[in-house]
Structures are given as C-alpha cells and as structure tokens.
PDB file of N, CA and C and ligand atoms in Angstrom:
ATOM      1  N   MET A   1      -2.273 -32.615  29.177  1.00  0.00           N
ATOM      2  CA  MET A   1      -2.820 -31.366  28.778  1.00  0.00           C
ATOM      3  C   MET A   1      -3.369 -31.681  27.035  1.00  0.00           C
ATOM      4  N   ILE A   2      -1.781 -32.680  26.511  1.00  0.00           N
ATOM      5  CA  ILE A   2      -1.773 -32.974  25.471  1.00  0.00           C
ATOM      6  C   ILE A   2      -2.763 -34.828  25.395  1.00  0.00           C
ATOM      7  N   ASN A   3      -3.118 -35.086  26.499  1.00  0.00           N
ATOM      8  CA  ASN A   3      -3.647 -36.611  26.294  1.00  0.00           C
ATOM      9  C   ASN A   3      -5.203 -36.222  26.527  1.00  0.00           C
ATOM     10  N   ALA A   4      -5.639 -34.649  25.931  1.00  0.00           N
ATOM     11  CA  ALA A   4      -6.904 -34.462  26.477  1.00  0.00           C
ATOM     12  C   ALA A   4      -7.789 -34.509  24.894  1.00  0.00           C
ATOM     13  N   SER A   5      -9.419 -35.240  24.978  1.00  0.00           N
ATOM     14  CA  SER A   5      -9.543 -35.858  23.793  1.00  0.00           C
ATOM     15  C   SER A   5     -11.249 -35.180  23.331  1.00  0.00           C
ATOM     16  N   PHE A   6     -11.126 -35.051  22.115  1.00  0.00           N
ATOM     17  CA  PHE A   6     -12.566 -34.940  21.261  1.00  0.00           C
ATOM     18  C   PHE A   6     -13.389 -35.824  21.616  1.00  0.00           C
ATOM     19  N   ALA A   7     -14.663 -35.577  20.961  1.00  0.00           N
ATOM     20  CA  ALA A   7     -15.659 -36.561  19.951  1.00  0.00           C
ATOM     21  C   ALA A   7     -16.159 -35.680  19.429  1.00  0.00           C
ATOM     22  N   GLN A   8     -15.810 -36.731  18.055  1.00  0.00           N
ATOM     23  CA  GLN A   8     -16.563 -35.872  17.193  1.00  0.00           C
ATOM     24  C   GLN A   8     -16.960 -37.511  16.944  1.00  0.00           C
ATOM     25  N   ASP A   9     -18.516 -37.536  15.451  1.00  0.00           N
ATOM     26  CA  ASP A   9     -19.176 -37.847  14.542  1.00  0.00           C
ATOM     27  C   ASP A   9     -17.878 -38.694  13.544  1.00  0.00           C
ATOM     28  N   CYS A  10     -18.279 -39.590  13.480  1.00  0.00           N
ATOM     29  CA  CYS A  10     -17.176 -40.272  12.053  1.00  0.00           C
ATOM     30  C   CYS A  10     -18.492 -40.062  11.220  1.00  0.00           C
ATOM     31  N   PRO A  11     -17.600 -39.835  10.085  1.00  0.00           N
ATOM     32  CA  PRO A  11     -18.460 -39.118   8.619  1.00  0.00           C
ATOM     33  C   PRO A  11     -18.561 -40.497   7.668  1.00  0.00           C
ATOM     34  N   ALA A  12     -18.663 -40.797   8.404  1.00  0.00           N
ATOM     35  CA  ALA A  12     -18.984 -42.422   7.174  1.00  0.00           C
ATOM     36  C   ALA A  12     -19.961 -43.531   7.996  1.00  0.00           C
ATOM     37  N   CYS A  13     -19.399 -43.901   9.530  1.00  0.00           N
ATOM     38  CA  CYS A  13     -20.689 -44.668  10.409  1.00  0.00           C
ATOM     39  C   CYS A  13     -21.294 -43.595  10.645  1.00  0.00           C
ATOM     40  N   SER A  14     -20.939 -42.253  11.171  1.00  0.00           N
ATOM     41  CA  SER A  14     -21.609 -41.420  12.125  1.00  0.00           C
ATOM     42  C   SER A  14     -21.653 -41.901  13.336  1.00  0.00           C
ATOM     43  N   ARG A  15     -20.152 -43.198  13.882  1.00  0.00           N
ATOM     44  CA  ARG A  15     -19.662 -43.026  15.302  1.00  0.00           C
ATOM     45  C   ARG A  15     -19.426 -42.569  16.126  1.00  0.00           C
ATOM     46  N   LYS A  16     -20.072 -42.061  17.142  1.00  0.00           N
ATOM     47  CA  LYS A  16     -18.262 -40.875  18.582  1.00  0.00           C
ATOM     48  C   LYS A  16     -18.479 -41.182  18.465  1.00  0.00           C
ATOM     49  N   LEU A  17     -16.978 -41.078  18.363  1.00  0.00           N
ATOM     50  CA  LEU A  17     -15.435 -41.208  17.798  1.00  0.00           C
ATOM     51  C   LEU A  17     -14.786 -40.675  18.515  1.00  0.00           C
ATOM     52  N   HIS A  18     -13.637 -40.772  19.601  1.00  0.00           N
ATOM     53  CA  HIS A  18     -13.195 -39.684  20.969  1.00  0.00           C
ATOM     54  C   HIS A  18     -11.892 -40.310  20.016  1.00  0.00           C
ATOM     55  N   VAL A  19     -11.237 -38.307  20.558  1.00  0.00           N
ATOM     56  CA  VAL A  19     -10.027 -38.349  18.572  1.00  0.00           C
ATOM     57  C   VAL A  19      -9.157 -37.410  19.687  1.00  0.00           C
ATOM     58  N   ARG A  20      -7.932 -37.263  19.379  1.00  0.00           N
ATOM     59  CA  ARG A  20      -7.206 -36.742  20.821  1.00  0.00           C
ATOM     60  C   ARG A  20      -6.965 -35.674  19.876  1.00  0.00           C
ATOM     61  N   VAL A  21      -6.403 -34.536  21.329  1.00  0.00           N
ATOM     62  CA  VAL A  21      -6.645 -33.793  20.684  1.00  0.00           C
ATOM     63  C   VAL A  21      -5.421 -33.181  19.624  1.00  0.00           C
ATOM     64  N   ALA A  22      -4.209 -33.583  20.007  1.00  0.00           N
ATOM     65  CA  ALA A  22      -2.979 -33.599  19.148  1.00  0.00           C
ATOM     66  C   ALA A  22      -3.514 -34.304  17.810  1.00  0.00           C
ATOM     67  N   TYR A  23      -4.072 -34.845  17.415  1.00  0.00           N
ATOM     68  CA  TYR A  23      -4.277 -35.187  15.897  1.00  0.00           C
ATOM     69  C   TYR A  23      -4.938 -34.451  15.783  1.00  0.00           C
ATOM     70  N   LEU A  24      -5.227 -33.549  15.535  1.00  0.00           N
ATOM     71  CA  LEU A  24      -6.743 -32.374  16.056  1.00  0.00           C
ATOM     72  C   LEU A  24      -5.901 -31.961  14.232  1.00  0.00           C
ATOM     73  N   GLY A  25      -7.226 -32.011  13.310  1.00  0.00           N
ATOM     74  CA  GLY A  25      -6.551 -31.509  11.412  1.00  0.00           C
ATOM     75  C   GLY A  25      -5.456 -32.871  10.892  1.00  0.00           C
ATOM     76  N   ARG A  26      -5.187 -34.030  11.630  1.00  0.00           N
ATOM     77  CA  ARG A  26      -4.566 -35.001  10.064  1.00  0.00           C
ATOM     78  C   ARG A  26      -5.167 -35.478  10.745  1.00  0.00           C
ATOM     79  N   ARG A  27      -4.957 -36.748   9.239  1.00  0.00           N
ATOM     80  CA  ARG A  27      -5.897 -37.736   8.967  1.00  0.00           C
ATOM     81  C   ARG A  27      -6.041 -39.213  10.015  1.00  0.00           C
ATOM     82  N   VAL A  28      -6.684 -39.339  10.719  1.00  0.00           N
ATOM     83  CA  VAL A  28      -7.073 -40.613  11.610  1.00  0.00           C
ATOM     84  C   VAL A  28      -8.160 -41.370  11.089  1.00  0.00           C
ATOM     85  N   THR A  29      -8.159 -42.531  11.237  1.00  0.00           N
ATOM     86  CA  THR A  29      -8.934 -42.725  10.855  1.00  0.00           C
ATOM     87  C   THR A  29      -9.751 -44.010  12.141  1.00  0.00           C
ATOM     88  N   CYS A  30     -10.942 -44.231  11.830  1.00  0.00           N
ATOM     89  CA  CYS A  30     -11.949 -44.680  12.391  1.00  0.00           C
ATOM     90  C   CYS A  30     -12.018 -45.972  13.053  1.00  0.00           C
ATOM     91  N   GLN A  31     -12.133 -46.026  14.037  1.00  0.00           N
ATOM     92  CA  GLN A  31     -11.565 -47.316  14.960  1.00  0.00           C
ATOM     93  C   GLN A  31     -12.674 -48.154  14.655  1.00  0.00           C
ATOM     94  N   HIS A  32     -14.146 -48.122  13.650  1.00  0.00           N
ATOM     95  CA  HIS A  32     -15.066 -48.884  13.737  1.00  0.00           C
ATOM     96  C   HIS A  32     -15.891 -48.818  12.169  1.00  0.00           C
ATOM     97  N   CYS A  33     -15.032 -48.562  11.513  1.00  0.00           N
ATOM     98  CA  CYS A  33     -14.806 -48.968   9.884  1.00  0.00           C
ATOM     99  C   CYS A  33     -14.302 -48.190   9.109  1.00  0.00           C
ATOM    100  N   GLN A  34     -13.301 -48.116   9.489  1.00  0.00           N
ATOM    101  CA  GLN A  34     -11.520 -47.686   9.138  1.00  0.00           C
ATOM    102  C   GLN A  34     -10.759 -46.867   8.050  1.00  0.00           C
ATOM    103  N   ALA A  35     -13.059 -45.942   7.652  1.00  0.00           N
ATOM    104  CA  ALA A  35     -12.560 -44.933   7.300  1.00  0.00           C
ATOM    105  C   ALA A  35     -11.827 -43.917   7.791  1.00  0.00           C
ATOM    106  N   GLU A  36     -10.698 -43.102   7.023  1.00  0.00           N
ATOM    107  CA  GLU A  36     -10.481 -41.704   6.709  1.00  0.00           C
ATOM    108  C   GLU A  36     -11.109 -40.761   6.586  1.00  0.00           C
ATOM    109  N   PHE A  37     -10.555 -39.982   7.698  1.00  0.00           N
ATOM    110  CA  PHE A  37     -10.408 -38.354   7.908  1.00  0.00           C
ATOM    111  C   PHE A  37      -9.927 -37.608   8.912  1.00  0.00           C
ATOM    112  N   ILE A  38     -10.454 -36.265   8.154  1.00  0.00           N
ATOM    113  CA  ILE A  38      -8.987 -35.337   8.766  1.00  0.00           C
ATOM    114  C   ILE A  38     -10.195 -35.241  10.227  1.00  0.00           C
ATOM    115  N   ALA A  39      -9.372 -35.003  11.026  1.00  0.00           N
ATOM    116  CA  ALA A  39      -9.775 -34.960  12.909  1.00  0.00           C
ATOM    117  C   ALA A  39     -10.164 -33.378  12.669  1.00  0.00           C
ATOM    118  N   ALA A  40     -11.103 -33.189  13.638  1.00  0.00           N
ATOM    119  CA  ALA A  40     -11.498 -31.779  13.576  1.00  0.00           C
ATOM    120  C   ALA A  40     -12.441 -31.435  14.464  1.00  0.00           C
ATOM    121  N   GLU A  41     -12.702 -30.721  15.339  1.00  0.00           N
ATOM    122  CA  GLU A  41     -13.697 -30.787  16.441  1.00  0.00           C
ATOM    123  C   GLU A  41     -14.911 -28.868  15.817  1.00  0.00           C
ATOM    124  N   SER A  42     -16.468 -29.255  15.898  1.00  0.00           N
ATOM    125  CA  SER A  42     -16.742 -28.553  15.018  1.00  0.00           C
ATOM    126  C   SER A  42     -16.772 -27.043  16.038  1.00  0.00           C
ATOM    127  N   SER A  43     -16.934 -27.608  17.358  1.00  0.00           N
ATOM    128  CA  SER A  43     -17.427 -26.797  18.203  1.00  0.00           C
ATOM    129  C   SER A  43     -16.594 -26.445  19.390  1.00  0.00           C
ATOM    130  N   SER A  44     -15.416 -25.729  19.144  1.00  0.00           N
ATOM    131  CA  SER A  44     -14.835 -25.544  20.300  1.00  0.00           C
ATOM    132  C   SER A  44     -13.583 -24.234  20.057  1.00  0.00           C
ATOM    133  N   HIS A  45     -13.319 -23.805  20.661  1.00  0.00           N
ATOM    134  CA  HIS A  45     -12.070 -22.787  20.537  1.00  0.00           C
ATOM    135  C   HIS A  45     -10.925 -22.806  19.564  1.00  0.00           C
ATOM    136  N   LEU A  46     -10.290 -24.233  19.762  1.00  0.00           N
ATOM    137  CA  LEU A  46      -9.026 -24.815  19.882  1.00  0.00           C
ATOM    138  C   LEU A  46      -9.754 -24.938  18.057  1.00  0.00           C
ATOM    139  N   MET A  47     -10.051 -24.852  17.289  1.00  0.00           N
ATOM    140  CA  MET A  47      -9.902 -25.187  16.100  1.00  0.00           C
ATOM    141  C   MET A  47      -9.672 -24.346  15.533  1.00  0.00           C
ATOM    142  N   GLN A  48      -9.231 -24.055  14.339  1.00  0.00           N
ATOM    143  CA  GLN A  48      -8.750 -22.997  13.365  1.00  0.00           C
ATOM    144  C   GLN A  48      -9.613 -23.051  12.734  1.00  0.00           C
ATOM    145  N   PRO A  49     -10.204 -21.864  12.301  1.00  0.00           N
ATOM    146  CA  PRO A  49     -11.852 -21.661  11.495  1.00  0.00           C
ATOM    147  C   PRO A  49     -11.161 -21.537  10.123  1.00  0.00           C
ATOM    148  N   ALA A  50     -12.694 -22.353   9.781  1.00  0.00           N
ATOM    149  CA  ALA A  50     -12.130 -23.294   8.274  1.00  0.00           C
ATOM    150  C   ALA A  50     -11.230 -22.420   7.188  1.00  0.00           C
ATOM    151  N   PHE A  51     -11.912 -21.027   7.257  1.00  0.00           N
ATOM    152  CA  PHE A  51     -11.556 -20.324   5.798  1.00  0.00           C
ATOM    153  C   PHE A  51      -9.606 -20.207   6.090  1.00  0.00           C
ATOM    154  N   LEU A  52      -9.217 -19.981   7.183  1.00  0.00           N
ATOM    155  CA  LEU A  52      -8.538 -19.134   7.222  1.00  0.00           C
ATOM    156  C   LEU A  52      -7.170 -20.893   7.155  1.00  0.00           C
ATOM    157  N   ARG A  53      -7.767 -22.553   7.618  1.00  0.00           N
ATOM    158  CA  ARG A  53      -7.430 -23.044   7.210  1.00  0.00           C
ATOM    159  C   ARG A  53      -7.047 -23.565   6.126  1.00  0.00           C
ATOM    160  N   ASP A  54      -8.283 -23.125   5.188  1.00  0.00           N
ATOM    161  CA  ASP A  54      -7.684 -23.842   3.295  1.00  0.00           C
ATOM    162  C   ASP A  54      -7.076 -22.280   2.728  1.00  0.00           C
ATOM    163  N   SER A  55      -7.901 -21.169   3.029  1.00  0.00           N
ATOM    164  CA  SER A  55      -6.692 -20.377   2.238  1.00  0.00           C
ATOM    165  C   SER A  55      -4.433 -20.587   2.641  1.00  0.00           C
ATOM    166  N   LEU A  56      -4.549 -21.270   3.770  1.00  0.00           N
ATOM    167  CA  LEU A  56      -3.377 -21.474   4.091  1.00  0.00           C
ATOM    168  C   LEU A  56      -2.599 -22.718   3.476  1.00  0.00           C
ATOM    169  N   VAL A  57      -3.369 -23.870   2.183  1.00  0.00           N
ATOM    170  CA  VAL A  57      -3.568 -24.791   2.229  1.00  0.00           C
ATOM    171  C   VAL A  57      -3.237 -24.369   0.536  1.00  0.00           C
ATOM    172  N   GLN A  58      -4.677 -23.857   0.122  1.00  0.00           N
ATOM    173  CA  GLN A  58      -4.325 -23.137  -0.959  1.00  0.00           C
ATOM    174  C   GLN A  58      -2.716 -22.263  -1.599  1.00  0.00           C
ATOM    175  N   ARG A  59      -1.934 -21.579  -0.135  1.00  0.00           N
ATOM    176  CA  ARG A  59      -1.208 -21.135  -0.178  1.00  0.00           C
ATOM    177  C   ARG A  59      -0.116 -22.203  -0.641  1.00  0.00           C
ATOM    178  N   ALA A  60       0.214 -22.808   0.005  1.00  0.00           N
ATOM    179  CA  ALA A  60       1.184 -23.795  -0.078  1.00  0.00           C
ATOM    180  C   ALA A  60       1.011 -24.853  -1.379  1.00  0.00           C
ATOM    181  N   ASP A  61      -0.522 -24.790  -2.265  1.00  0.00           N
ATOM    182  CA  ASP A  61      -0.445 -25.157  -2.840  1.00  0.00           C
ATOM    183  C   ASP A  61       0.117 -24.533  -4.604  1.00  0.00           C
ATOM    184  N   ASP A  62       0.342 -23.182  -4.157  1.00  0.00           N
ATOM    185  CA  ASP A  62       0.498 -22.186  -5.145  1.00  0.00           C
ATOM    186  C   ASP A  62       1.732 -22.722  -5.517  1.00  0.00           C
ATOM    187  N   LEU A  63       2.174 -22.489  -3.691  1.00  0.00           N
ATOM    188  CA  LEU A  63       3.608 -22.111  -3.615  1.00  0.00           C
ATOM    189  C   LEU A  63       4.843 -23.205  -4.676  1.00  0.00           C
ATOM    190  N   LEU A  64       4.126 -24.694  -4.042  1.00  0.00           N
ATOM    191  CA  LEU A  64       4.632 -26.249  -4.474  1.00  0.00           C
ATOM    192  C   LEU A  64       4.146 -25.994  -6.089  1.00  0.00           C
ATOM    193  N   ARG A  65       2.804 -25.495  -6.807  1.00  0.00           N
ATOM    194  CA  ARG A  65       3.703 -25.259  -8.124  1.00  0.00           C
ATOM    195  C   ARG A  65       3.930 -25.140  -8.703  1.00  0.00           C
ATOM    196  N   ARG A  66       4.474 -23.415  -8.189  1.00  0.00           N
ATOM    197  CA  ARG A  66       5.952 -22.417  -8.520  1.00  0.00           C
ATOM    198  C   ARG A  66       6.621 -23.145  -8.654  1.00  0.00           C
ATOM    199  N   LEU A  67       6.917 -23.913  -7.479  1.00  0.00           N
ATOM    200  CA  LEU A  67       8.621 -24.425  -7.604  1.00  0.00           C
ATOM    201  C   LEU A  67       8.167 -25.229  -8.362  1.00  0.00           C
ATOM    202  N   GLU A  68       7.585 -26.143  -9.193  1.00  0.00           N
ATOM    203  CA  GLU A  68       7.540 -27.324 -10.525  1.00  0.00           C
ATOM    204  C   GLU A  68       7.787 -26.242 -10.981  1.00  0.00           C
ATOM    205  N   ILE A  69       6.809 -25.337 -11.409  1.00  0.00           N
ATOM    206  CA  ILE A  69       6.961 -24.851 -12.687  1.00  0.00           C
ATOM    207  C   ILE A  69       8.593 -24.369 -13.570  1.00  0.00           C
ATOM    208  N   GLN A  70       9.772 -23.837 -11.432  1.00  0.00           N
ATOM    209  CA  GLN A  70      10.469 -23.785 -11.742  1.00  0.00           C
ATOM    210  C   GLN A  70      12.110 -24.524 -11.780  1.00  0.00           C
ATOM    211  N   ALA A  71      11.680 -25.391 -11.937  1.00  0.00           N
ATOM    212  CA  ALA A  71      11.911 -26.657 -11.687  1.00  0.00           C
ATOM    213  C   ALA A  71      11.748 -27.085 -12.965  1.00  0.00           C
ATOM    214  N   GLU A  72      10.876 -26.898 -13.835  1.00  0.00           N
ATOM    215  CA  GLU A  72      10.883 -27.274 -15.096  1.00  0.00           C
ATOM    216  C   GLU A  72      11.907 -26.650 -15.757  1.00  0.00           C
ATOM    217  N   TYR A  73      12.307 -25.550 -16.183  1.00  0.00           N
ATOM    218  CA  TYR A  73      12.573 -24.366 -16.195  1.00  0.00           C
ATOM    219  C   TYR A  73      14.028 -24.505 -15.793  1.00  0.00           C
ATOM    220  N   ALA A  74      14.532 -25.035 -15.020  1.00  0.00           N
ATOM    221  CA  ALA A  74      16.194 -24.701 -14.347  1.00  0.00           C
ATOM    222  C   ALA A  74      17.013 -25.538 -15.557  1.00  0.00           C
TER     223      ALA A  74
HETATM  224 ZN1  LIG B   1     -16.329 -44.239  10.674  1.00  0.00          ZN
END
C-alpha cells in the first residue's frame, strides 16, 4: 500500500507525473523540467482539506515566531 502512486500534472510544464503517495504534502521535483512543487492529489480522499493544512502551517508559524520572541528576551 505504501507503493501506491497517483497522477499529478506538473504545475510548470503540465506533464503528467506519477507521484508516490508517500510523497503527498512533500516537496517533489518534476522529472521532466526539474520544477519543484508540493505533491498533492486533488481528487482523492487521501488529501487533507487545504484549509486544515494551511491552518496547521499557520499555527506552526505563529508558534515559531513566539519562540523567537521569547529567545530574544531570554
Ligand atoms: Zn515539469
């Protein structure tokens, strides 16, 4: 099941790529044009809703910023 892959169009060259499910949400490189993009399957139940993922990233950013501020005053 880990070896499953899905098709995704490269956002740079629009060619169809086969991306392993294990790389979902990670930075991958197009084998045709070497463009880097985040692997995301648009039409699958496997994918997290974008708003949920964005809010998690936002929360991580806020936390990091807070830690930086604390470090300055430490
Ligand atoms: Zn490409």
